Each structure stands twice: as C-alpha cells, then as structure tokens.
Amino acid sequence: STGAAPEPTNQTNRKKTMRLIATIHKAAAEATAKIYKDTDWSEYRVRFYRQGQHLTGADYHTDDKQDAHDTAQGQLARWAAQETSTSN
C-alpha cells in the first residue's frame, strides 16, 4: 500500500462534469425535463422524468443549447397533450 488516497469513482467524476442549467415542469403531464451541460463531452443532456421517475432511455444528447431546450419543451408538450386527450 502506498498510503495514497483512493481514486474517486467514475460516478463521482461524472457528477462533477454535469451542471444543471434548466428545469422545465409541465404539471398537466406530471413531467419534468432537466437540462444539463456536460463539460466532459461538450454537450447538453436532457433528462426526462415522469411522476418523479427518471426515464433513462429517453435521455437526449446534443451539442446545441437551443436544441436541448426545444426538445425538452416539445416532449413535455406532447406528454401534456396526451394526458389532456385521455382525460376527456
């Protein structure tokens, strides 16, 4: 043993490179989109949540900030429209 501190896990390192830049919520769809800037990959990541559950397969990656916002808004609007049409 060298006595050196253990290296941080990859998960710890990943969290440091992802910075939350926006949260968008649509109450009608019980859905939220969180937009992160990932400095390791120089990209934006949109993470979608429905009823508090992260939909891992729905994560969206792009190198364009406006695209990330537009995608988040568009998906939340689609879910809200679905909820409205099924509740009538």
Coordinates of N, CA and C in Angstrom, one line a residue:
S1 N 0.8 -1.2 0.0 CA 0.0 0.0 0.0 C 0.9 1.2 0.0
T2 N 0.5 2.2 -0.8 CA 1.3 3.4 -0.9 C 0.9 4.5 0.0
G3 N -0.3 4.3 0.6 CA -0.8 5.3 1.5 C -1.6 6.4 0.8
A4 N -1.6 6.4 -0.5 CA -2.3 7.4 -1.3 C -3.8 7.2 -1.1
A5 N -4.5 8.3 -1.2 CA -6.0 8.3 -1.1 C -6.5 7.5 -2.4
P6 N -7.6 6.8 -2.2 CA -8.1 6.1 -3.4 C -8.7 7.1 -4.4
E7 N -8.6 6.6 -5.6 CA -9.1 7.4 -6.7 C -10.6 7.5 -6.6
P8 N -11.2 8.7 -6.9 CA -12.7 8.7 -6.9 C -13.3 7.8 -8.0
T9 N -14.5 7.4 -7.7 CA -15.1 6.5 -8.7 C -15.5 7.3 -9.9
N10 N -15.7 6.6 -11.0 CA -16.2 7.3 -12.2 C -17.5 8.0 -12.0
Q11 N -18.4 7.4 -11.2 CA -19.7 8.1 -11.0 C -19.5 9.4 -10.3
T12 N -18.6 9.5 -9.4 CA -18.3 10.8 -8.7 C -17.7 11.8 -9.7
N13 N -16.8 11.4 -10.6 CA -16.3 12.3 -11.6 C -17.3 12.7 -12.5
R14 N -18.3 11.9 -13.0 CA -19.3 12.2 -13.9 C -20.2 13.3 -13.3
K15 N -20.5 13.2 -12.1 CA -21.4 14.2 -11.5 C -20.8 15.6 -11.5
K16 N -19.5 15.7 -11.4 CA -18.8 16.9 -11.4 C -18.8 17.6 -12.7
T17 N -19.0 16.8 -13.8 CA -18.9 17.4 -15.1 C -20.3 17.7 -15.7
M18 N -21.3 17.4 -14.9 CA -22.7 17.7 -15.4 C -23.2 18.8 -14.5
R19 N -23.6 19.9 -15.1 CA -24.1 21.1 -14.4 C -25.5 21.3 -14.9
L20 N -26.5 21.3 -13.9 CA -27.9 21.6 -14.2 C -28.0 23.1 -14.7
I21 N -28.6 23.3 -15.9 CA -28.7 24.7 -16.4 C -30.2 25.1 -16.5
A22 N -31.1 24.1 -16.5 CA -32.6 24.5 -16.6 C -33.4 23.3 -16.1
T23 N -34.6 23.6 -15.5 CA -35.6 22.7 -15.2 C -36.9 23.2 -15.7
I24 N -37.6 22.3 -16.5 CA -38.9 22.7 -17.0 C -39.9 21.7 -16.5
H25 N -41.0 22.2 -16.0 CA -42.0 21.2 -15.5 C -43.4 21.5 -16.1
K26 N -44.1 20.4 -16.5 CA -45.4 20.5 -17.0 C -46.3 19.7 -16.1
A27 N -47.1 20.5 -15.3 CA -48.0 19.8 -14.3 C -49.0 18.9 -14.9
A28 N -49.5 19.3 -16.1 CA -50.6 18.5 -16.8 C -50.1 17.2 -17.2
A29 N -48.8 17.0 -17.4 CA -48.2 15.7 -17.8 C -47.5 15.0 -16.6
E30 N -47.5 15.7 -15.5 CA -46.7 15.2 -14.4 C -45.3 14.8 -14.8
A31 N -44.7 15.8 -15.6 CA -43.4 15.5 -16.2 C -42.5 16.7 -16.0
T32 N -41.2 16.4 -16.0 CA -40.1 17.4 -15.8 C -39.0 17.0 -16.8
A33 N -38.4 18.1 -17.3 CA -37.2 17.9 -18.1 C -36.1 18.7 -17.4
K34 N -34.9 18.1 -17.2 CA -33.8 18.8 -16.6 C -32.7 18.8 -17.7
I35 N -32.2 20.0 -17.9 CA -31.2 20.2 -18.9 C -29.8 20.4 -18.3
Y36 N -28.8 19.6 -18.6 CA -27.5 19.7 -18.1 C -26.5 20.0 -19.1
K37 N -25.4 20.7 -18.7 CA -24.3 20.9 -19.6 C -23.2 19.9 -19.1
D38 N -22.8 19.0 -20.0 CA -21.8 18.0 -19.7 C -20.4 18.5 -20.3
T39 N -19.6 19.0 -19.4 CA -18.3 19.6 -19.8 C -17.3 18.5 -20.3
D40 N -17.4 17.3 -19.9 CA -16.5 16.2 -20.4 C -16.8 16.0 -21.9
W41 N -18.0 16.0 -22.3 CA -18.4 15.7 -23.7 C -18.8 16.9 -24.5
S42 N -18.7 18.1 -23.9 CA -19.1 19.3 -24.6 C -20.5 19.2 -25.2
E43 N -21.4 18.7 -24.4 CA -22.8 18.6 -24.9 C -23.8 18.9 -23.9
Y44 N -25.0 19.0 -24.3 CA -26.1 19.2 -23.4 C -26.9 17.9 -23.3
R45 N -27.4 17.6 -22.2 CA -28.2 16.4 -22.0 C -29.5 16.8 -21.3
V46 N -30.6 16.3 -21.9 CA -31.9 16.5 -21.4 C -32.3 15.2 -20.7
R47 N -32.7 15.2 -19.5 CA -33.1 14.1 -18.7 C -34.6 14.3 -18.5
F48 N -35.4 13.3 -18.8 CA -36.9 13.4 -18.6 C -37.3 12.6 -17.4
Y49 N -38.3 13.1 -16.7 CA -38.9 12.5 -15.5 C -40.4 12.5 -15.6
R50 N -41.0 11.4 -15.3 CA -42.5 11.3 -15.3 C -42.9 10.8 -13.9
Q51 N -43.7 11.5 -13.2 CA -44.1 11.1 -11.9 C -42.9 10.9 -11.0
G52 N -41.9 11.7 -11.2 CA -40.7 11.6 -10.3 C -39.7 10.5 -10.7
Q53 N -40.0 9.7 -11.7 CA -39.1 8.6 -12.1 C -38.3 9.1 -13.4
H54 N -37.0 8.9 -13.3 CA -36.1 9.2 -14.4 C -36.3 8.2 -15.5
L55 N -36.6 8.7 -16.7 CA -36.8 7.8 -17.9 C -35.4 7.7 -18.6
T56 N -34.6 6.8 -18.1 CA -33.2 6.7 -18.6 C -33.1 6.5 -20.1
G57 N -34.0 5.8 -20.7 CA -34.0 5.5 -22.2 C -34.4 6.7 -23.0
A58 N -34.9 7.8 -22.3 CA -35.4 9.0 -23.0 C -34.4 10.1 -23.0
D59 N -33.2 9.9 -22.4 CA -32.2 11.0 -22.3 C -31.9 11.4 -23.7
Y60 N -31.7 12.7 -23.9 CA -31.4 13.3 -25.2 C -30.1 14.0 -25.1
H61 N -29.2 13.8 -26.1 CA -27.9 14.4 -26.1 C -27.8 15.3 -27.4
T62 N -27.2 16.5 -27.2 CA -27.0 17.4 -28.3 C -25.9 18.4 -28.0
D63 N -25.2 18.9 -29.0 CA -24.2 19.9 -28.8 C -24.7 21.4 -28.9
D64 N -26.1 21.5 -29.0 CA -26.7 22.8 -29.2 C -27.7 23.1 -28.1
K65 N -27.4 24.2 -27.4 CA -28.2 24.5 -26.2 C -29.7 24.8 -26.5
Q66 N -29.9 25.5 -27.6 CA -31.3 25.8 -28.0 C -32.0 24.5 -28.4
D67 N -31.3 23.6 -29.1 CA -31.9 22.3 -29.4 C -32.3 21.5 -28.2
A68 N -31.5 21.6 -27.1 CA -31.8 20.9 -25.9 C -33.1 21.5 -25.3
H69 N -33.2 22.8 -25.3 CA -34.4 23.5 -24.7 C -35.6 23.2 -25.6
D70 N -35.5 23.2 -26.9 CA -36.6 23.0 -27.8 C -37.1 21.5 -27.6
T71 N -36.2 20.6 -27.5 CA -36.5 19.2 -27.4 C -37.3 19.0 -26.0
A72 N -36.8 19.6 -25.0 CA -37.4 19.4 -23.7 C -38.8 20.0 -23.7
Q73 N -39.0 21.2 -24.2 CA -40.3 21.8 -24.3 C -41.2 21.0 -25.2
G74 N -40.8 20.5 -26.3 CA -41.6 19.7 -27.3 C -42.1 18.4 -26.7
Q75 N -41.2 17.7 -26.0 CA -41.6 16.4 -25.4 C -42.6 16.6 -24.3
L76 N -42.3 17.6 -23.5 CA -43.3 17.9 -22.4 C -44.6 18.3 -22.9
A77 N -44.7 19.1 -24.0 CA -45.9 19.5 -24.6 C -46.7 18.3 -25.1
R78 N -45.9 17.3 -25.8 CA -46.6 16.1 -26.3 C -47.2 15.3 -25.2
W79 N -46.5 15.1 -24.1 CA -47.0 14.4 -23.0 C -48.2 15.1 -22.4
A80 N -48.2 16.4 -22.2 CA -49.3 17.1 -21.7 C -50.5 17.0 -22.6
A81 N -50.3 17.0 -23.9 CA -51.4 16.9 -24.9 C -52.0 15.5 -24.8
Q82 N -51.2 14.5 -24.6 CA -51.7 13.1 -24.4 C -52.5 13.0 -23.2
E83 N -52.0 13.6 -22.1 CA -52.8 13.5 -20.8 C -54.1 14.2 -20.9
T84 N -54.2 15.3 -21.6 CA -55.4 16.1 -21.8 C -56.4 15.3 -22.7
S85 N -55.9 14.6 -23.7 CA -56.8 13.9 -24.6 C -57.3 12.6 -24.0
T86 N -56.5 12.0 -23.1 CA -57.0 10.8 -22.4 C -57.9 11.1 -21.2
S87 N -57.9 12.3 -20.7 CA -58.7 12.6 -19.6 C -60.1 13.2 -20.0
N88 N -60.3 13.4 -21.3 CA -61.6 13.9 -21.8 C -62.6 12.7 -22.0

